[in-house]
Each structure stands twice: as structure tokens, then as C-alpha cells.
Amino acid sequence: MDTKIGSLDTTYQPPCSDLACPANGAVCTIQGSAVSPTSLVNPTESTMGRHLARRLVQIGVTDVFSVPGDFNLTLLDHLIAEPGLNLIGCCNELNAGYAADGYARSRGVGACVVTFTVGGLSVINAIAGAYSENLPLICIVGGPNSNDYGTNRILHHTIGLSDFSQELRCFQTVTCFQAVVNNLEDAHEMIDTAISTSLKESKPVYISISCNLPAIPHPTFSREPVPFSLAPKLSNQMGLEAAVEAAAEFLNKAVKPVLVAGPKLRVAHASDAFIELADACGYALAVMPSAKGMVPEHHSHFIGTYWGAVSTAFCAEIVESADAYLFAGPIFNDYSSVGYSLLLKKEKAIILYPEHVLIANGPAFGCVLMKDFLKALSKRLKRNTTAYENYHRIYVPEGLPLKSAPKEPLRVNVLFQHIQKMLSSETAVIAETGDSWFNCQKLKLPKDCGYEFQMQYGSIGWSVGATLGYAQAVPEKRVIAFIGDGSFQVTAQDVSTMLRCGQKTIIFLINNGGYTIEVEIHDGPYNVIKNWNYTGLIDAIHNGEGKCWTAKVFCEEELIQAIATATGPKKDSLCFIEIIVHKDDTSKELLEWGSRVSAANSRPPNPQ
């Protein structure tokens, strides 16, 4: 697919996340230039730095997460000078990358700016996570002076070699395009190509800009940039018709077929089409864990999360007993398959990927877009509600946790019973890697309630930066983050950035004394961490600047009071609630999942 830069009548609309757009009907808009595309730019603004800033605003990025370093300082000056762009300084590069990740989940694209090598190699873990989750992210690095390329000079912030390509080589494996801009002649084209490639491929890109170039006027930047125009991806029409014909025949002869939504619905922009299919066919509808939030849970035929042995109640029984299942955008890895223990059969499955379709053991169809396939299939399927009726027949409502005795130490299942009552269309949930995966998975999301977690990459500490970025992207929602103490110790510093930005997030810090998810996979003394006074730490970070409120909770009575305060008198403040629970108080799902993943990890070598 060719990228067209230069259409005067089309502005590019970035891919909205399935949370922000399909679920609640919001529209991600791009602010195109208010000036005619052929208008001349003020000579002081006809620089590469201002061009990059205008491009970011044009694609929908109004906040850029950064860490200053001497190679990017001039570039940061030009980003700050752009009226539509807000530069947010983070405490470290890793968190800046995580924040851009969280921002991209809501806005459809994010951006971060760091300095050469010492900053680039620090942010690369976050960029790898965004790559695994198919998030468009513009990673900008302030690079060496253009005169230093091709010399034998050794620069600071490097490993002491005259080869400046180390950072580039590292980024080549976790980005879909790399642009090293060390001259002005082709800077315009390289920047535009990198940005448009990120949007097309829904992956991060790397742009390195020599530190002496951002402020120099150049003729290629002397006119207002014209809006982006990306040629749309199209299905092969014959392939689409053949795939729909084969799938309809396969599903229409099934007795109790089901639908299962997967995480690649986001990159395929197919959530609406998936719901259109579900409405038309009447099949029971489930989601894979990493697709939670991408389809509305108030749908009349929604049956829960399909996660093998740790599925929500009665969901796995319906999915695995079906005689046909359509998986839209799945990722089957060792975590989502619970140590490769799913009871699924290939001959019963239709697997949809963003651009191709696999039908059982039969044909595969390429160049077929998931959105087009789902819409066409919805017109060809016979209505069949058998699987949902079976689910409704066997379903027994979940029991409530045992009632707590007065001042009894708080249990996690009691905690999440109260969390459920906090959720609404005006909230969004961020779940950190760990037991929060499993506890948050059981929450029933109200209409338009956002939900995000990072399952494929599973980087502990991701949620602090992601919460910062997500909350900045959707200030109208109150983000509720669930973070374990071990994960929080990795990235705690950027709570200070949340305060600087005036965010009103509620953070539930679940303090159980260690890396609980690792304990349930394989225990050892390395899973125990030094306990912190977490509320004391946040009070110190607050330091009287900004709105912040903290509480330490030991029992249900204190939890009820803390939630009432956070949602009442302190609703305009960042609220940090430390939850003290027993080190072995975990969800039953984590216990089951951990034992199965442990078994998969400890398989002996195959005989040679």
C-alpha cells in the first residue's frame, strides 16, 4: 500500500482504540492546518523541528512524553513552541515510553522524545511492548551532530566506539521503520514516511534527528504541511467472497457455534463489525483475556472471558463444547492458552487475522480484511442462539465473598466486590501484570468503561507510565489503576508527573509483600521484596504541590471510607490507596494458571 502525502482534500484520521471509539462512539479527530496547505510559513518556523511538531499535532498527538538530554534540547525547544503540543517531562525514559503506549491506546497514536543511546536504550523496552501490542508510536531520538557521522570521533552517551549505529540496530527489531535524519535535504520525506508507516502498520517507528538540525530553516519546510492521506487498505474482492462463502457454509451447518473476540480486533479496527456479526447471528459471544474492553460486555449474548481453565464461570464449558467457533484476531501464546492447555480443535475453528482467514483444516484466504469479512459474513449466517441458550441454562450467579468480621484483615475478593461498584462510563481500568490481571478480568465493565492491560509483553511496572499516558489522553475519564507492590517499585517515580499534570487518577496499590504472580509459577526467596511505606512515599513525592490524597487500608471498613473519600471530597485529586493484604491472598484463577504455566515452563527437553 502506497502512502500518499500531499492530498489537499483529505486529512488522515488515526486509528482510534477499540476502547475509546467503537465502545463509546467517540471520534478521534485530527486537527488539520487552519491555513491553506500552500501558505508560506514564517521563516523562523520553517525548520525541521517545527515541521515535526506540526505533523504530530496533525495526526492527533497533543501530548509528547519526554526526557531531556543534550542531544535533544534544541528539538524540545521547537516542540514546546508549537501551540497545539504539550511537552510532558517524565522521570525516566522507560516511563516516557510506557506513557506513550498508554496514550496510543486511547488516542490511536502516541509519541516520546529521548536522547541518543543512553536514552534510546532506556526507552527500548517500552517500545518493544508497544510493538507486541500493535500500537502506533513515534519514538524520536535526538541524535549526534550531523558533522560527526562518518568520522572516527567517539561521543559521550555511547559505549565508546566511533560506530553510531548501535542504537539503530537495536531499534530495528522492535520498530517497523527507522529514519536517521542527519541532513536537511531529505528530512521532510523521511519524517513523513516514518509517521505514515507507523499509522499504516500500527507499530512503533524510530526517528533519529541530528542535534544541530532542528533550528535551521530550509526550503522544504517553508510551506504549511499538507494533511496526511493514506491510501486505504482494500480486500481482494474475489478472495473475500470465497472466504465468506466457505465460512458461512461451515458455520451454518454447526449446531451450537460461538464467537470469541481476540486482541487483534484493535489493529484491524473491527470491533464494530464484530458486534454487527454478533447481533445478526445470535451466537454466544466471549472474549479472550487480552481483548477485554474491546467488545461491550452489556451485549445480550455476552458470556464472559474465555481463558481455558481460568475462564469466567461457565464460559469455557460453552466455548470448548461448541462444534464450531470463530476466533476474531486471537493471540495463542503460552499465557493466553494457560500453558498450552486449551481444549480447542483446529477442525472446529475459523481463525480471523487482520488480513487473512483460516477455515478449519481447509482453505486459507489472504488479502481479506477482517472488518470486511465480518460485515459480509453477518449477512450470510443463519441465526442460531443454541450456544447462548445452553449457557443461560447452566449459568448460576456467582456467590458473594464471605462477610467480613469487624476489623478482619481485608481479602482481595472483598476488595474487588467494592471496586465493581465504582465502575461507570466515566471510568477506565488499568490492570498491571500480576494478580490484577485475574481480579480485573472478573470485573463486569459498564457501557463505555475503558479497560487496558499488557498481556503479550507483560512488563512489570508498565501500568504506572501507561496510566499517566492514558489519563492524559482522556481527561474526561477517571482512570482506576491496580498495581502490585513489586511492579510499583519498578516505575513509581512518575506518580510525580501525574501530579504535575493535575491528573485525578485513583491508584490502588496492592501490597502483599512480593512478586505474587511469580510465586504461583515458581516460588523462591527472590520473590520477596523490601516493603516500603508506599503512602509515605507518595506524600513525599507530593511535597505539597498539586492535589493528592493517600490512605492505607487494612480492613473492609477502612476501604469503604477510602473509596467514599476518593469519589467524594477528593474526586478532583490524585488518590493513592494502599491495600494491605496477606501474601498468599490470591485469586483462585492465578493459582490454577500459575500451576499450568509452571508445568509448561518445566517441560524436560525432548529426546535428541
PDB file of N, CA, C and O in Angstrom, residues 377-447:
ATOM      1  N   LEU A 377     -19.971 -11.472   6.291  1.00  0.00           N
ATOM      2  CA  LEU A 377     -20.438 -12.723   6.883  1.00  0.00           C
ATOM      3  C   LEU A 377     -21.739 -12.524   7.657  1.00  0.00           C
ATOM      4  O   LEU A 377     -22.595 -13.417   7.696  1.00  0.00           O
ATOM      5  N   SER A 378     -21.902 -11.344   8.271  1.00  0.00           N
ATOM      6  CA  SER A 378     -23.106 -11.092   9.060  1.00  0.00           C
ATOM      7  C   SER A 378     -24.377 -11.172   8.210  1.00  0.00           C
ATOM      8  O   SER A 378     -25.466 -11.414   8.742  1.00  0.00           O
ATOM      9  N   LYS A 379     -24.234 -10.994   6.920  1.00  0.00           N
ATOM     10  CA  LYS A 379     -25.393 -11.056   6.018  1.00  0.00           C
ATOM     11  C   LYS A 379     -25.656 -12.476   5.510  1.00  0.00           C
ATOM     12  O   LYS A 379     -26.648 -12.707   4.824  1.00  0.00           O
ATOM     13  N   ARG A 380     -24.754 -13.401   5.848  1.00  0.00           N
ATOM     14  CA  ARG A 380     -24.856 -14.754   5.286  1.00  0.00           C
ATOM     15  C   ARG A 380     -25.167 -15.830   6.329  1.00  0.00           C
ATOM     16  O   ARG A 380     -25.454 -16.972   5.951  1.00  0.00           O
ATOM     17  N   LEU A 381     -25.096 -15.487   7.609  1.00  0.00           N
ATOM     18  CA  LEU A 381     -25.278 -16.515   8.632  1.00  0.00           C
ATOM     19  C   LEU A 381     -26.741 -16.642   9.052  1.00  0.00           C
ATOM     20  O   LEU A 381     -27.453 -15.657   9.183  1.00  0.00           O
ATOM     21  N   LYS A 382     -27.142 -17.877   9.271  1.00  0.00           N
ATOM     22  CA  LYS A 382     -28.459 -18.135   9.850  1.00  0.00           C
ATOM     23  C   LYS A 382     -28.397 -17.849  11.348  1.00  0.00           C
ATOM     24  O   LYS A 382     -27.392 -18.124  12.002  1.00  0.00           O
ATOM     25  N   ARG A 383     -29.449 -17.308  11.888  1.00  0.00           N
ATOM     26  CA  ARG A 383     -29.470 -17.003  13.318  1.00  0.00           C
ATOM     27  C   ARG A 383     -29.510 -18.306  14.108  1.00  0.00           C
ATOM     28  O   ARG A 383     -30.302 -19.213  13.813  1.00  0.00           O
ATOM     29  N   ASN A 384     -28.632 -18.407  15.105  1.00  0.00           N
ATOM     30  CA  ASN A 384     -28.523 -19.628  15.888  1.00  0.00           C
ATOM     31  C   ASN A 384     -28.166 -19.245  17.324  1.00  0.00           C
ATOM     32  O   ASN A 384     -27.037 -18.860  17.607  1.00  0.00           O
ATOM     33  N   THR A 385     -29.099 -19.371  18.226  1.00  0.00           N
ATOM     34  CA  THR A 385     -28.882 -18.971  19.626  1.00  0.00           C
ATOM     35  C   THR A 385     -28.675 -20.159  20.549  1.00  0.00           C
ATOM     36  O   THR A 385     -28.716 -20.014  21.772  1.00  0.00           O
ATOM     37  N   THR A 386     -28.416 -21.329  19.984  1.00  0.00           N
ATOM     38  CA  THR A 386     -28.332 -22.547  20.802  1.00  0.00           C
ATOM     39  C   THR A 386     -27.268 -22.450  21.881  1.00  0.00           C
ATOM     40  O   THR A 386     -27.513 -22.796  23.049  1.00  0.00           O
ATOM     41  N   ALA A 387     -26.064 -22.007  21.520  1.00  0.00           N
ATOM     42  CA  ALA A 387     -24.971 -21.952  22.498  1.00  0.00           C
ATOM     43  C   ALA A 387     -25.305 -20.988  23.633  1.00  0.00           C
ATOM     44  O   ALA A 387     -25.044 -21.287  24.804  1.00  0.00           O
ATOM     45  N   TYR A 388     -25.891 -19.838  23.305  1.00  0.00           N
ATOM     46  CA  TYR A 388     -26.233 -18.898  24.366  1.00  0.00           C
ATOM     47  C   TYR A 388     -27.343 -19.465  25.254  1.00  0.00           C
ATOM     48  O   TYR A 388     -27.319 -19.289  26.484  1.00  0.00           O
ATOM     49  N   GLU A 389     -28.293 -20.139  24.653  1.00  0.00           N
ATOM     50  CA  GLU A 389     -29.356 -20.753  25.450  1.00  0.00           C
ATOM     51  C   GLU A 389     -28.781 -21.809  26.384  1.00  0.00           C
ATOM     52  O   GLU A 389     -29.217 -21.944  27.541  1.00  0.00           O
ATOM     53  N   ASN A 390     -27.800 -22.583  25.908  1.00  0.00           N
ATOM     54  CA  ASN A 390     -27.147 -23.575  26.770  1.00  0.00           C
ATOM     55  C   ASN A 390     -26.434 -22.884  27.936  1.00  0.00           C
ATOM     56  O   ASN A 390     -26.491 -23.357  29.080  1.00  0.00           O
ATOM     57  N   TYR A 391     -25.758 -21.771  27.634  1.00  0.00           N
ATOM     58  CA  TYR A 391     -25.079 -21.014  28.694  1.00  0.00           C
ATOM     59  C   TYR A 391     -26.092 -20.513  29.716  1.00  0.00           C
ATOM     60  O   TYR A 391     -25.897 -20.652  30.931  1.00  0.00           O
ATOM     61  N   HIS A 392     -27.172 -19.946  29.229  1.00  0.00           N
ATOM     62  CA  HIS A 392     -28.198 -19.395  30.114  1.00  0.00           C
ATOM     63  C   HIS A 392     -28.814 -20.498  30.964  1.00  0.00           C
ATOM     64  O   HIS A 392     -29.174 -20.283  32.138  1.00  0.00           O
ATOM     65  N   ARG A 393     -28.869 -21.703  30.411  1.00  0.00           N
ATOM     66  CA  ARG A 393     -29.482 -22.827  31.111  1.00  0.00           C
ATOM     67  C   ARG A 393     -28.600 -23.315  32.268  1.00  0.00           C
ATOM     68  O   ARG A 393     -29.104 -23.689  33.329  1.00  0.00           O
ATOM     69  N   ILE A 394     -27.277 -23.313  32.063  1.00  0.00           N
ATOM     70  CA  ILE A 394     -26.381 -23.857  33.096  1.00  0.00           C
ATOM     71  C   ILE A 394     -25.848 -22.781  34.040  1.00  0.00           C
ATOM     72  O   ILE A 394     -25.260 -23.097  35.077  1.00  0.00           O
ATOM     73  N   TYR A 395     -26.055 -21.522  33.676  1.00  0.00           N
ATOM     74  CA  TYR A 395     -25.444 -20.435  34.454  1.00  0.00           C
ATOM     75  C   TYR A 395     -26.042 -20.346  35.859  1.00  0.00           C
ATOM     76  O   TYR A 395     -27.261 -20.379  36.037  1.00  0.00           O
ATOM     77  N   VAL A 396     -25.159 -20.236  36.823  1.00  0.00           N
ATOM     78  CA  VAL A 396     -25.555 -19.996  38.212  1.00  0.00           C
ATOM     79  C   VAL A 396     -24.854 -18.721  38.656  1.00  0.00           C
ATOM     80  O   VAL A 396     -23.626 -18.620  38.520  1.00  0.00           O
ATOM     81  N   PRO A 397     -25.583 -17.733  39.165  1.00  0.00           N
ATOM     82  CA  PRO A 397     -24.937 -16.477  39.568  1.00  0.00           C
ATOM     83  C   PRO A 397     -23.823 -16.713  40.571  1.00  0.00           C
ATOM     84  O   PRO A 397     -23.889 -17.626  41.405  1.00  0.00           O
ATOM     85  N   GLU A 398     -22.782 -15.883  40.448  1.00  0.00           N
ATOM     86  CA  GLU A 398     -21.643 -16.023  41.350  1.00  0.00           C
ATOM     87  C   GLU A 398     -22.057 -15.721  42.782  1.00  0.00           C
ATOM     88  O   GLU A 398     -22.875 -14.833  43.043  1.00  0.00           O
ATOM     89  N   GLY A 399     -21.479 -16.470  43.692  1.00  0.00           N
ATOM     90  CA  GLY A 399     -21.714 -16.199  45.101  1.00  0.00           C
ATOM     91  C   GLY A 399     -20.922 -14.985  45.559  1.00  0.00           C
ATOM     92  O   GLY A 399     -19.956 -14.573  44.916  1.00  0.00           O
ATOM     93  N   LEU A 400     -21.326 -14.396  46.642  1.00  0.00           N
ATOM     94  CA  LEU A 400     -20.611 -13.261  47.203  1.00  0.00           C
ATOM     95  C   LEU A 400     -19.546 -13.758  48.171  1.00  0.00           C
ATOM     96  O   LEU A 400     -19.676 -14.832  48.768  1.00  0.00           O
ATOM     97  N   PRO A 401     -18.468 -12.991  48.359  1.00  0.00           N
ATOM     98  CA  PRO A 401     -17.459 -13.381  49.347  1.00  0.00           C
ATOM     99  C   PRO A 401     -18.074 -13.473  50.734  1.00  0.00           C
ATOM    100  O   PRO A 401     -19.093 -12.837  51.030  1.00  0.00           O
ATOM    101  N   LEU A 402     -17.452 -14.276  51.575  1.00  0.00           N
ATOM    102  CA  LEU A 402     -17.904 -14.359  52.954  1.00  0.00           C
ATOM    103  C   LEU A 402     -17.895 -12.969  53.583  1.00  0.00           C
ATOM    104  O   LEU A 402     -16.987 -12.175  53.331  1.00  0.00           O
ATOM    105  N   LYS A 403     -18.891 -12.689  54.394  1.00  0.00           N
ATOM    106  CA  LYS A 403     -18.966 -11.370  55.012  1.00  0.00           C
ATOM    107  C   LYS A 403     -17.802 -11.197  55.982  1.00  0.00           C
ATOM    108  O   LYS A 403     -17.469 -12.093  56.756  1.00  0.00           O
ATOM    109  N   SER A 404     -17.174 -10.055  55.905  1.00  0.00           N
ATOM    110  CA  SER A 404     -16.025  -9.796  56.767  1.00  0.00           C
ATOM    111  C   SER A 404     -16.487  -9.533  58.198  1.00  0.00           C
ATOM    112  O   SER A 404     -17.487  -8.845  58.429  1.00  0.00           O
ATOM    113  N   ALA A 405     -15.715 -10.070  59.127  1.00  0.00           N
ATOM    114  CA  ALA A 405     -15.957  -9.735  60.534  1.00  0.00           C
ATOM    115  C   ALA A 405     -15.421  -8.323  60.778  1.00  0.00           C
ATOM    116  O   ALA A 405     -14.574  -7.832  60.032  1.00  0.00           O
ATOM    117  N   PRO A 406     -15.921  -7.657  61.811  1.00  0.00           N
ATOM    118  CA  PRO A 406     -15.416  -6.308  62.102  1.00  0.00           C
ATOM    119  C   PRO A 406     -13.897  -6.299  62.250  1.00  0.00           C
ATOM    120  O   PRO A 406     -13.317  -7.136  62.957  1.00  0.00           O
ATOM    121  N   LYS A 407     -13.267  -5.375  61.534  1.00  0.00           N
ATOM    122  CA  LYS A 407     -11.802  -5.193  61.564  1.00  0.00           C
ATOM    123  C   LYS A 407     -11.022  -6.414  61.083  1.00  0.00           C
ATOM    124  O   LYS A 407      -9.802  -6.504  61.289  1.00  0.00           O
ATOM    125  N   GLU A 408     -11.686  -7.358  60.434  1.00  0.00           N
ATOM    126  CA  GLU A 408     -10.973  -8.505  59.859  1.00  0.00           C
ATOM    127  C   GLU A 408     -10.045  -8.023  58.757  1.00  0.00           C
ATOM    128  O   GLU A 408     -10.403  -7.133  57.975  1.00  0.00           O
ATOM    129  N   PRO A 409      -8.827  -8.579  58.663  1.00  0.00           N
ATOM    130  CA  PRO A 409      -7.920  -8.172  57.580  1.00  0.00           C
ATOM    131  C   PRO A 409      -8.603  -8.302  56.218  1.00  0.00           C
ATOM    132  O   PRO A 409      -9.313  -9.280  55.948  1.00  0.00           O
ATOM    133  N   LEU A 410      -8.391  -7.317  55.371  1.00  0.00           N
ATOM    134  CA  LEU A 410      -9.075  -7.243  54.081  1.00  0.00           C
ATOM    135  C   LEU A 410      -8.642  -8.382  53.159  1.00  0.00           C
ATOM    136  O   LEU A 410      -7.461  -8.717  53.075  1.00  0.00           O
ATOM    137  N   ARG A 411      -9.609  -8.975  52.476  1.00  0.00           N
ATOM    138  CA  ARG A 411      -9.337 -10.002  51.479  1.00  0.00           C
ATOM    139  C   ARG A 411      -9.499  -9.394  50.080  1.00  0.00           C
ATOM    140  O   ARG A 411     -10.313  -8.493  49.855  1.00  0.00           O
ATOM    141  N   VAL A 412      -8.741  -9.924  49.126  1.00  0.00           N
ATOM    142  CA  VAL A 412      -8.760  -9.380  47.770  1.00  0.00           C
ATOM    143  C   VAL A 412     -10.145  -9.521  47.145  1.00  0.00           C
ATOM    144  O   VAL A 412     -10.615  -8.623  46.435  1.00  0.00           O
ATOM    145  N   ASN A 413     -10.826 -10.639  47.378  1.00  0.00           N
ATOM    146  CA  ASN A 413     -12.140 -10.802  46.762  1.00  0.00           C
ATOM    147  C   ASN A 413     -13.154  -9.812  47.323  1.00  0.00           C
ATOM    148  O   ASN A 413     -14.096  -9.412  46.636  1.00  0.00           O
ATOM    149  N   VAL A 414     -12.975  -9.394  48.562  1.00  0.00           N
ATOM    150  CA  VAL A 414     -13.823  -8.349  49.131  1.00  0.00           C
ATOM    151  C   VAL A 414     -13.488  -6.998  48.495  1.00  0.00           C
ATOM    152  O   VAL A 414     -14.372  -6.207  48.159  1.00  0.00           O
ATOM    153  N   LEU A 415     -12.198  -6.745  48.289  1.00  0.00           N
ATOM    154  CA  LEU A 415     -11.761  -5.503  47.646  1.00  0.00           C
ATOM    155  C   LEU A 415     -12.444  -5.315  46.293  1.00  0.00           C
ATOM    156  O   LEU A 415     -13.036  -4.257  46.014  1.00  0.00           O
ATOM    157  N   PHE A 416     -12.397  -6.336  45.463  1.00  0.00           N
ATOM    158  CA  PHE A 416     -12.914  -6.177  44.106  1.00  0.00           C
ATOM    159  C   PHE A 416     -14.439  -6.174  44.047  1.00  0.00           C
ATOM    160  O   PHE A 416     -15.022  -5.695  43.084  1.00  0.00           O
ATOM    161  N   GLN A 417     -15.076  -6.671  45.088  1.00  0.00           N
ATOM    162  CA  GLN A 417     -16.528  -6.517  45.178  1.00  0.00           C
ATOM    163  C   GLN A 417     -16.883  -5.031  45.280  1.00  0.00           C
ATOM    164  O   GLN A 417     -17.849  -4.563  44.671  1.00  0.00           O
ATOM    165  N   HIS A 418     -16.074  -4.265  45.999  1.00  0.00           N
ATOM    166  CA  HIS A 418     -16.317  -2.830  46.129  1.00  0.00           C
ATOM    167  C   HIS A 418     -15.837  -2.074  44.887  1.00  0.00           C
ATOM    168  O   HIS A 418     -16.436  -1.058  44.509  1.00  0.00           O
ATOM    169  N   ILE A 419     -14.780  -2.564  44.259  1.00  0.00           N
ATOM    170  CA  ILE A 419     -14.295  -1.914  43.037  1.00  0.00           C
ATOM    171  C   ILE A 419     -15.367  -1.966  41.958  1.00  0.00           C
ATOM    172  O   ILE A 419     -15.577  -1.000  41.212  1.00  0.00           O
ATOM    173  N   GLN A 420     -16.060  -3.087  41.855  1.00  0.00           N
ATOM    174  CA  GLN A 420     -17.097  -3.239  40.835  1.00  0.00           C
ATOM    175  C   GLN A 420     -18.100  -2.087  40.903  1.00  0.00           C
ATOM    176  O   GLN A 420     -18.553  -1.573  39.874  1.00  0.00           O
ATOM    177  N   LYS A 421     -18.431  -1.668  42.107  1.00  0.00           N
ATOM    178  CA  LYS A 421     -19.432  -0.611  42.279  1.00  0.00           C
ATOM    179  C   LYS A 421     -18.906   0.754  41.848  1.00  0.00           C
ATOM    180  O   LYS A 421     -19.691   1.687  41.635  1.00  0.00           O
ATOM    181  N   MET A 422     -17.588   0.902  41.695  1.00  0.00           N
ATOM    182  CA  MET A 422     -17.006   2.188  41.309  1.00  0.00           C
ATOM    183  C   MET A 422     -17.051   2.425  39.809  1.00  0.00           C
ATOM    184  O   MET A 422     -16.884   3.565  39.359  1.00  0.00           O
ATOM    185  N   LEU A 423     -17.249   1.379  39.016  1.00  0.00           N
ATOM    186  CA  LEU A 423     -17.090   1.486  37.577  1.00  0.00           C
ATOM    187  C   LEU A 423     -18.312   2.117  36.926  1.00  0.00           C
ATOM    188  O   LEU A 423     -19.451   1.845  37.314  1.00  0.00           O
ATOM    189  N   SER A 424     -18.048   2.931  35.901  1.00  0.00           N
ATOM    190  CA  SER A 424     -19.120   3.581  35.148  1.00  0.00           C
ATOM    191  C   SER A 424     -18.564   3.975  33.787  1.00  0.00           C
ATOM    192  O   SER A 424     -17.404   3.711  33.473  1.00  0.00           O
ATOM    193  N   SER A 425     -19.392   4.626  32.995  1.00  0.00           N
ATOM    194  CA  SER A 425     -18.939   5.097  31.678  1.00  0.00           C
ATOM    195  C   SER A 425     -17.898   6.190  31.800  1.00  0.00           C
ATOM    196  O   SER A 425     -17.228   6.523  30.822  1.00  0.00           O
ATOM    197  N   GLU A 426     -17.724   6.740  32.983  1.00  0.00           N
ATOM    198  CA  GLU A 426     -16.774   7.828  33.191  1.00  0.00           C
ATOM    199  C   GLU A 426     -15.473   7.345  33.796  1.00  0.00           C
ATOM    200  O   GLU A 426     -14.660   8.146  34.250  1.00  0.00           O
ATOM    201  N   THR A 427     -15.264   6.022  33.811  1.00  0.00           N
ATOM    202  CA  THR A 427     -14.028   5.463  34.360  1.00  0.00           C
ATOM    203  C   THR A 427     -13.323   4.610  33.317  1.00  0.00           C
ATOM    204  O   THR A 427     -13.899   4.219  32.308  1.00  0.00           O
ATOM    205  N   ALA A 428     -12.058   4.320  33.594  1.00  0.00           N
ATOM    206  CA  ALA A 428     -11.284   3.365  32.800  1.00  0.00           C
ATOM    207  C   ALA A 428     -10.387   2.591  33.753  1.00  0.00           C
ATOM    208  O   ALA A 428      -9.887   3.149  34.741  1.00  0.00           O
ATOM    209  N   VAL A 429     -10.193   1.314  33.481  1.00  0.00           N
ATOM    210  CA  VAL A 429      -9.414   0.430  34.351  1.00  0.00           C
ATOM    211  C   VAL A 429      -8.076   0.124  33.685  1.00  0.00           C
ATOM    212  O   VAL A 429      -8.018  -0.222  32.506  1.00  0.00           O
ATOM    213  N   ILE A 430      -6.991   0.271  34.441  1.00  0.00           N
ATOM    214  CA  ILE A 430      -5.660  -0.155  34.002  1.00  0.00           C
ATOM    215  C   ILE A 430      -5.207  -1.256  34.953  1.00  0.00           C
ATOM    216  O   ILE A 430      -5.153  -1.053  36.171  1.00  0.00           O
ATOM    217  N   ALA A 431      -4.906  -2.443  34.411  1.00  0.00           N
ATOM    218  CA  ALA A 431      -4.523  -3.593  35.232  1.00  0.00           C
ATOM    219  C   ALA A 431      -3.056  -3.930  35.013  1.00  0.00           C
ATOM    220  O   ALA A 431      -2.626  -4.200  33.886  1.00  0.00           O
ATOM    221  N   GLU A 432      -2.287  -3.927  36.069  1.00  0.00           N
ATOM    222  CA  GLU A 432      -0.864  -4.254  35.992  1.00  0.00           C
ATOM    223  C   GLU A 432      -0.655  -5.759  35.850  1.00  0.00           C
ATOM    224  O   GLU A 432      -1.508  -6.558  36.257  1.00  0.00           O
ATOM    225  N   THR A 433       0.462  -6.137  35.277  1.00  0.00           N
ATOM    226  CA  THR A 433       0.849  -7.538  35.202  1.00  0.00           C
ATOM    227  C   THR A 433       0.896  -8.132  36.614  1.00  0.00           C
ATOM    228  O   THR A 433       1.487  -7.543  37.517  1.00  0.00           O
ATOM    229  N   GLY A 434       0.275  -9.283  36.795  1.00  0.00           N
ATOM    230  CA  GLY A 434       0.248  -9.918  38.109  1.00  0.00           C
ATOM    231  C   GLY A 434      -1.158 -10.396  38.425  1.00  0.00           C
ATOM    232  O   GLY A 434      -1.969 -10.623  37.533  1.00  0.00           O
ATOM    233  N   ASP A 435      -1.457 -10.496  39.712  1.00  0.00           N
ATOM    234  CA  ASP A 435      -2.779 -10.983  40.096  1.00  0.00           C
ATOM    235  C   ASP A 435      -3.874 -10.000  39.691  1.00  0.00           C
ATOM    236  O   ASP A 435      -5.042 -10.383  39.565  1.00  0.00           O
ATOM    237  N   SER A 436      -3.502  -8.742  39.442  1.00  0.00           N
ATOM    238  CA  SER A 436      -4.500  -7.777  38.954  1.00  0.00           C
ATOM    239  C   SER A 436      -5.072  -8.217  37.617  1.00  0.00           C
ATOM    240  O   SER A 436      -6.227  -7.896  37.299  1.00  0.00           O
ATOM    241  N   TRP A 437      -4.283  -8.920  36.797  1.00  0.00           N
ATOM    242  CA  TRP A 437      -4.814  -9.484  35.551  1.00  0.00           C
ATOM    243  C   TRP A 437      -6.092 -10.267  35.829  1.00  0.00           C
ATOM    244  O   TRP A 437      -7.098 -10.115  35.142  1.00  0.00           O
ATOM    245  N   PHE A 438      -6.013 -11.141  36.810  1.00  0.00           N
ATOM    246  CA  PHE A 438      -7.087 -12.103  37.056  1.00  0.00           C
ATOM    247  C   PHE A 438      -8.252 -11.460  37.804  1.00  0.00           C
ATOM    248  O   PHE A 438      -9.417 -11.737  37.505  1.00  0.00           O
ATOM    249  N   ASN A 439      -7.931 -10.614  38.773  1.00  0.00           N
ATOM    250  CA  ASN A 439      -9.002  -9.954  39.520  1.00  0.00           C
ATOM    251  C   ASN A 439      -9.762  -8.954  38.657  1.00  0.00           C
ATOM    252  O   ASN A 439     -10.987  -8.885  38.707  1.00  0.00           O
ATOM    253  N   CYS A 440      -9.035  -8.190  37.847  1.00  0.00           N
ATOM    254  CA  CYS A 440      -9.703  -7.214  36.984  1.00  0.00           C
ATOM    255  C   CYS A 440     -10.459  -7.899  35.856  1.00  0.00           C
ATOM    256  O   CYS A 440     -11.468  -7.377  35.366  1.00  0.00           O
ATOM    257  N   GLN A 441      -9.996  -9.064  35.456  1.00  0.00           N
ATOM    258  CA  GLN A 441     -10.677  -9.785  34.377  1.00  0.00           C
ATOM    259  C   GLN A 441     -12.107 -10.137  34.766  1.00  0.00           C
ATOM    260  O   GLN A 441     -12.996 -10.223  33.923  1.00  0.00           O
ATOM    261  N   LYS A 442     -12.351 -10.296  36.057  1.00  0.00           N
ATOM    262  CA  LYS A 442     -13.681 -10.679  36.528  1.00  0.00           C
ATOM    263  C   LYS A 442     -14.609  -9.483  36.720  1.00  0.00           C
ATOM    264  O   LYS A 442     -15.792  -9.672  36.992  1.00  0.00           O
ATOM    265  N   LEU A 443     -14.067  -8.272  36.585  1.00  0.00           N
ATOM    266  CA  LEU A 443     -14.928  -7.092  36.676  1.00  0.00           C
ATOM    267  C   LEU A 443     -15.874  -7.055  35.485  1.00  0.00           C
ATOM    268  O   LEU A 443     -15.488  -7.369  34.359  1.00  0.00           O
ATOM    269  N   LYS A 444     -17.090  -6.661  35.716  1.00  0.00           N
ATOM    270  CA  LYS A 444     -18.070  -6.515  34.631  1.00  0.00           C
ATOM    271  C   LYS A 444     -18.073  -5.052  34.211  1.00  0.00           C
ATOM    272  O   LYS A 444     -18.463  -4.173  34.983  1.00  0.00           O
ATOM    273  N   LEU A 445     -17.613  -4.799  33.011  1.00  0.00           N
ATOM    274  CA  LEU A 445     -17.428  -3.422  32.559  1.00  0.00           C
ATOM    275  C   LEU A 445     -18.764  -2.808  32.131  1.00  0.00           C
ATOM    276  O   LEU A 445     -19.431  -3.344  31.242  1.00  0.00           O
ATOM    277  N   PRO A 446     -19.150  -1.688  32.717  1.00  0.00           N
ATOM    278  CA  PRO A 446     -20.344  -0.989  32.230  1.00  0.00           C
ATOM    279  C   PRO A 446     -20.097  -0.443  30.822  1.00  0.00           C
ATOM    280  O   PRO A 446     -18.955  -0.393  30.351  1.00  0.00           O
ATOM    281  N   LYS A 447     -21.152  -0.035  30.170  1.00  0.00           N
ATOM    282  CA  LYS A 447     -21.036   0.554  28.847  1.00  0.00           C
ATOM    283  C   LYS A 447     -20.063   1.728  28.879  1.00  0.00           C
ATOM    284  O   LYS A 447     -20.121   2.584  29.757  1.00  0.00           O
TER     285      LYS A 447
END
